[in-house]
PDB file of C-alpha atoms in Angstrom:
ATOM      1  CA  UNK A 125       0.000   0.000   0.000  1.00 47.00           C
ATOM      2  CA  UNK A 126       2.813   2.379   0.900  1.00 50.00           C
ATOM      3  CA  UNK A 127       4.538   1.741  -2.461  1.00 49.00           C
ATOM      4  CA  UNK A 128       1.334   2.591  -4.328  1.00 48.00           C
ATOM      5  CA  UNK A 129       1.038   5.910  -2.433  1.00 51.00           C
ATOM      6  CA  UNK A 130       4.649   6.786  -3.236  1.00 47.00           C
ATOM      7  CA  UNK A 131       4.088   5.874  -6.885  1.00 47.00           C
ATOM      8  CA  UNK A 132       0.972   8.049  -7.074  1.00 48.00           C
ATOM      9  CA  UNK A 133       2.794  10.953  -5.388  1.00 50.00           C
ATOM     10  CA  UNK A 134       5.764  10.582  -7.735  1.00 45.00           C
ATOM     11  CA  UNK A 135       3.490  10.449 -10.775  1.00 46.00           C
ATOM     12  CA  UNK A 136       1.637  13.552  -9.601  1.00 50.00           C
ATOM     13  CA  UNK A 137       4.908  15.406  -9.018  1.00 51.00           C
ATOM     14  CA  UNK A 138       6.164  14.368 -12.449  1.00 49.00           C
ATOM     15  CA  UNK A 139       2.935  15.550 -14.094  1.00 46.00           C
ATOM     16  CA  UNK A 140       3.131  18.872 -12.268  1.00 51.00           C
ATOM     17  CA  UNK A 141       6.753  19.339 -13.343  1.00 49.00           C
ATOM     18  CA  UNK A 142       5.825  18.600 -16.962  1.00 47.00           C
ATOM     19  CA  UNK A 143       3.105  21.277 -16.884  1.00 48.00           C
ATOM     20  CA  UNK A 144       4.230  23.916 -14.358  1.00 50.00           C
ATOM     21  CA  UNK A 145       1.764  26.523 -15.615  1.00 52.00           C
ATOM     22  CA  UNK A 146      -1.369  24.379 -15.560  1.00 56.00           C
ATOM     23  CA  UNK A 147      -4.541  26.142 -14.409  1.00 56.00           C
ATOM     24  CA  UNK A 148      -4.842  26.059 -10.648  1.00 57.00           C
ATOM     25  CA  UNK A 149      -1.149  25.337 -10.173  1.00 57.00           C
ATOM     26  CA  UNK A 150       0.527  27.347  -7.447  1.00 57.00           C
ATOM     27  CA  UNK A 151       3.816  26.896  -9.292  1.00 55.00           C
ATOM     28  CA  UNK A 152       3.052  29.833 -11.591  1.00 61.00           C
ATOM     29  CA  UNK A 153       3.562  32.274  -8.703  1.00 66.00           C
ATOM     30  CA  UNK A 154       7.231  31.437  -8.762  1.00 75.00           C
ATOM     31  CA  UNK A 155       7.706  31.886 -12.497  1.00 88.00           C
ATOM     32  CA  UNK A 156      10.779  33.610 -13.883  1.00 93.00           C
ATOM     33  CA  UNK A 157       8.616  36.595 -14.812  1.00 94.00           C
ATOM     34  CA  UNK A 158       7.494  37.089 -11.201  1.00 92.00           C
ATOM     35  CA  UNK A 159      11.072  36.776  -9.954  1.00 93.00           C
ATOM     36  CA  UNK A 160      12.279  39.276 -12.567  1.00 96.00           C
ATOM     37  CA  UNK A 161       9.619  41.835 -11.610  1.00 96.00           C
ATOM     38  CA  UNK A 162      10.575  41.483  -7.939  1.00 96.00           C
ATOM     39  CA  UNK A 163      14.263  41.835  -8.791  1.00 97.00           C
ATOM     40  CA  UNK A 164      13.577  44.961 -10.850  1.00 97.00           C
ATOM     41  CA  UNK A 165      11.533  46.475  -8.025  1.00 97.00           C
ATOM     42  CA  UNK A 166      14.348  45.670  -5.622  1.00 97.00           C
ATOM     43  CA  UNK A 167      16.844  47.301  -8.027  1.00 97.00           C
ATOM     44  CA  UNK A 168      14.714  50.463  -8.025  1.00 95.00           C
ATOM     45  CA  UNK A 169      15.108  50.679  -4.258  1.00 95.00           C
ATOM     46  CA  UNK A 170      18.645  49.401  -3.716  1.00 97.00           C
ATOM     47  CA  UNK A 171      20.471  50.671  -6.812  1.00 97.00           C
ATOM     48  CA  UNK A 172      18.495  53.714  -7.931  1.00 95.00           C
ATOM     49  CA  UNK A 173      17.633  54.785  -4.379  1.00 96.00           C
ATOM     50  CA  UNK A 174      13.904  54.996  -5.101  1.00 96.00           C
ATOM     51  CA  UNK A 175      12.749  54.150  -1.602  1.00 95.00           C
ATOM     52  CA  UNK A 176       9.254  54.523  -0.157  1.00 94.00           C
ATOM     53  CA  UNK A 177       9.750  58.217   0.607  1.00 95.00           C
ATOM     54  CA  UNK A 178      10.771  58.829  -3.009  1.00 96.00           C
ATOM     55  CA  UNK A 179       7.834  56.851  -4.367  1.00 96.00           C
ATOM     56  CA  UNK A 180       5.401  58.555  -1.984  1.00 96.00           C
ATOM     57  CA  UNK A 181       6.314  61.913  -3.536  1.00 96.00           C
ATOM     58  CA  UNK A 182       4.892  60.764  -6.900  1.00 97.00           C
ATOM     59  CA  UNK A 183       1.312  61.745  -6.117  1.00 95.00           C
ATOM     60  CA  UNK A 184       0.267  62.546  -9.690  1.00 96.00           C
ATOM     61  CA  UNK A 185       0.322  58.978 -10.996  1.00 96.00           C
ATOM     62  CA  UNK A 186       3.769  59.261 -12.538  1.00 98.00           C
ATOM     63  CA  UNK A 187       4.751  55.662 -11.807  1.00 98.00           C
ATOM     64  CA  UNK A 188       1.552  54.313 -13.350  1.00 98.00           C
ATOM     65  CA  UNK A 189       2.023  56.606 -16.366  1.00 98.00           C
ATOM     66  CA  UNK A 190       5.614  55.423 -16.835  1.00 98.00           C
ATOM     67  CA  UNK A 191       4.472  51.803 -16.593  1.00 98.00           C
ATOM     68  CA  UNK A 192       1.808  52.463 -19.214  1.00 97.00           C
ATOM     69  CA  UNK A 193       4.429  53.955 -21.539  1.00 97.00           C
ATOM     70  CA  UNK A 194       6.694  50.924 -21.251  1.00 97.00           C
ATOM     71  CA  UNK A 195       3.803  48.494 -21.736  1.00 97.00           C
ATOM     72  CA  UNK A 196       2.365  50.454 -24.669  1.00 95.00           C
ATOM     73  CA  UNK A 197       5.675  50.567 -26.500  1.00 94.00           C
ATOM     74  CA  UNK A 198       6.163  46.823 -26.001  1.00 95.00           C
ATOM     75  CA  UNK A 199       2.660  46.250 -27.356  1.00 95.00           C
ATOM     76  CA  UNK A 200       3.247  48.442 -30.402  1.00 92.00           C
ATOM     77  CA  UNK A 201       6.501  46.625 -31.164  1.00 92.00           C
ATOM     78  CA  UNK A 202       4.652  43.296 -31.010  1.00 93.00           C
ATOM     79  CA  UNK A 203       2.030  44.627 -33.424  1.00 94.00           C
ATOM     80  CA  UNK A 204       4.720  45.798 -35.847  1.00 91.00           C
ATOM     81  CA  UNK A 205       6.283  42.352 -35.702  1.00 92.00           C
ATOM     82  CA  UNK A 206       2.934  40.583 -36.200  1.00 93.00           C
ATOM     83  CA  UNK A 207       2.014  42.859 -39.117  1.00 94.00           C
ATOM     84  CA  UNK A 208       5.396  42.268 -40.740  1.00 92.00           C
ATOM     85  CA  UNK A 209       6.248  45.979 -40.543  1.00 91.00           C
ATOM     86  CA  UNK A 210       9.493  45.100 -38.789  1.00 90.00           C
ATOM     87  CA  UNK A 211      11.273  41.779 -39.274  1.00 89.00           C
ATOM     88  CA  UNK A 212      11.252  39.453 -36.270  1.00 86.00           C
ATOM     89  CA  UNK A 213      15.035  39.421 -36.091  1.00 89.00           C
ATOM     90  CA  UNK A 214      15.118  43.235 -35.917  1.00 91.00           C
ATOM     91  CA  UNK A 215      12.215  43.963 -33.578  1.00 88.00           C
ATOM     92  CA  UNK A 216      14.171  44.024 -30.302  1.00 90.00           C
ATOM     93  CA  UNK A 217      16.809  46.377 -31.706  1.00 89.00           C
ATOM     94  CA  UNK A 218      14.069  48.639 -33.077  1.00 88.00           C
ATOM     95  CA  UNK A 219      12.276  48.605 -29.738  1.00 85.00           C
ATOM     96  CA  UNK A 220      15.479  49.504 -27.879  1.00 89.00           C
ATOM     97  CA  UNK A 221      15.907  52.575 -30.122  1.00 90.00           C
ATOM     98  CA  UNK A 222      12.364  53.901 -29.764  1.00 89.00           C
ATOM     99  CA  UNK A 223      11.754  57.256 -28.139  1.00 90.00           C
ATOM    100  CA  UNK A 224       9.645  57.805 -25.059  1.00 90.00           C
ATOM    101  CA  UNK A 225       5.976  58.329 -25.888  1.00 90.00           C
ATOM    102  CA  UNK A 226       4.209  61.664 -25.226  1.00 91.00           C
ATOM    103  CA  UNK A 227       2.825  60.512 -21.854  1.00 95.00           C
ATOM    104  CA  UNK A 228       6.277  59.838 -20.407  1.00 97.00           C
ATOM    105  CA  UNK A 229       6.217  61.608 -17.019  1.00 98.00           C
ATOM    106  CA  UNK A 230       9.927  62.130 -16.389  1.00 97.00           C
ATOM    107  CA  UNK A 231      13.067  63.449 -18.070  1.00 96.00           C
ATOM    108  CA  UNK A 232      13.949  61.652 -21.315  1.00 94.00           C
ATOM    109  CA  UNK A 233      17.164  60.299 -19.801  1.00 94.00           C
ATOM    110  CA  UNK A 234      15.062  57.970 -17.628  1.00 94.00           C
ATOM    111  CA  UNK A 235      13.510  56.283 -20.683  1.00 96.00           C
ATOM    112  CA  UNK A 236      15.357  52.959 -21.060  1.00 92.00           C
ATOM    113  CA  UNK A 237      13.270  50.501 -23.138  1.00 88.00           C
ATOM    114  CA  UNK A 238      15.846  47.804 -24.029  1.00 91.00           C
ATOM    115  CA  UNK A 239      13.848  44.689 -25.052  1.00 94.00           C
ATOM    116  CA  UNK A 240      10.068  44.221 -25.069  1.00 95.00           C
ATOM    117  CA  UNK A 241      10.278  41.723 -22.222  1.00 97.00           C
ATOM    118  CA  UNK A 242      12.433  44.016 -20.135  1.00 96.00           C
ATOM    119  CA  UNK A 243      10.052  46.910 -20.832  1.00 96.00           C
ATOM    120  CA  UNK A 244       7.175  44.782 -19.524  1.00 98.00           C
ATOM    121  CA  UNK A 245       9.181  43.742 -16.454  1.00 98.00           C
ATOM    122  CA  UNK A 246       9.979  47.390 -15.776  1.00 97.00           C
ATOM    123  CA  UNK A 247       6.304  48.318 -16.316  1.00 98.00           C
ATOM    124  CA  UNK A 248       5.199  45.655 -13.845  1.00 98.00           C
ATOM    125  CA  UNK A 249       7.761  46.833 -11.268  1.00 98.00           C
ATOM    126  CA  UNK A 250       6.511  50.410 -11.647  1.00 98.00           C
ATOM    127  CA  UNK A 251       2.922  49.236 -11.218  1.00 98.00           C
ATOM    128  CA  UNK A 252       4.035  47.381  -8.084  1.00 96.00           C
ATOM    129  CA  UNK A 253       5.638  50.580  -6.772  1.00 97.00           C
ATOM    130  CA  UNK A 254       2.423  52.521  -7.442  1.00 96.00           C
ATOM    131  CA  UNK A 255       0.277  49.894  -5.725  1.00 96.00           C
ATOM    132  CA  UNK A 256       2.623  49.942  -2.724  1.00 95.00           C
ATOM    133  CA  UNK A 257       2.385  53.754  -2.644  1.00 95.00           C
ATOM    134  CA  UNK A 258      -1.404  53.623  -2.674  1.00 95.00           C
ATOM    135  CA  UNK A 259      -1.385  50.983   0.062  1.00 95.00           C
ATOM    136  CA  UNK A 260       0.852  53.143   2.249  1.00 94.00           C
ATOM    137  CA  UNK A 261      -1.351  56.161   1.565  1.00 93.00           C
ATOM    138  CA  UNK A 262      -4.404  54.150   2.609  1.00 91.00           C
ATOM    139  CA  UNK A 263      -2.683  52.919   5.751  1.00 87.00           C
ATOM    140  CA  UNK A 264      -1.744  56.490   6.677  1.00 84.00           C
ATOM    141  CA  UNK A 265      -5.326  57.605   6.036  1.00 83.00           C
ATOM    142  CA  UNK A 266      -6.739  54.836   8.237  1.00 80.00           C
ATOM    143  CA  UNK A 267      -4.200  55.627  10.975  1.00 82.00           C
ATOM    144  CA  UNK A 268      -5.221  59.286  10.763  1.00 84.00           C
ATOM    145  CA  UNK A 269      -8.907  58.398  11.097  1.00 82.00           C
ATOM    146  CA  UNK A 270      -8.187  56.189  14.100  1.00 85.00           C
ATOM    147  CA  UNK A 271      -6.180  58.975  15.744  1.00 84.00           C
ATOM    148  CA  UNK A 272      -8.997  61.464  15.097  1.00 86.00           C
ATOM    149  CA  UNK A 273     -11.542  59.074  16.557  1.00 86.00           C
ATOM    150  CA  UNK A 274      -9.406  58.492  19.670  1.00 87.00           C
ATOM    151  CA  UNK A 275      -9.012  62.242  20.081  1.00 88.00           C
ATOM    152  CA  UNK A 276     -12.790  62.715  19.839  1.00 88.00           C
ATOM    153  CA  UNK A 277     -13.407  60.008  22.432  1.00 88.00           C
ATOM    154  CA  UNK A 278     -10.904  61.577  24.760  1.00 77.00           C
TER     155      UNK A 278
END
């Protein structure tokens, strides 16, 4: 009986390994894409110095706008490739040379598209930074409301 259980467990593990991105699989949360987004977000903080205080100063949606620019340019490059406007073997080089779109919120020197995949990783990391900023803002707002309530109650 014990051998059968081990066999079933081994077969299940083998099947999961063969299809790591199957629907319902928790394995997808540890994909290379997720790790790359986390690493890029960490680079923002540790290398660029864009800590929480820096991010919290971007109250006009700049991080979300920058993310949208990176994602839009990656999307446009994919459309050019699919339409045959730019050859597949030249698309990444063309994408790396593209200029920042009109909605780019910062100085042009901060526009660094590189490849489509990297642009999407950077976009996701910027979205993560914006979500974290909004979460901190909400936490501060709730803390403020609690303090006001305590003050009212004496």
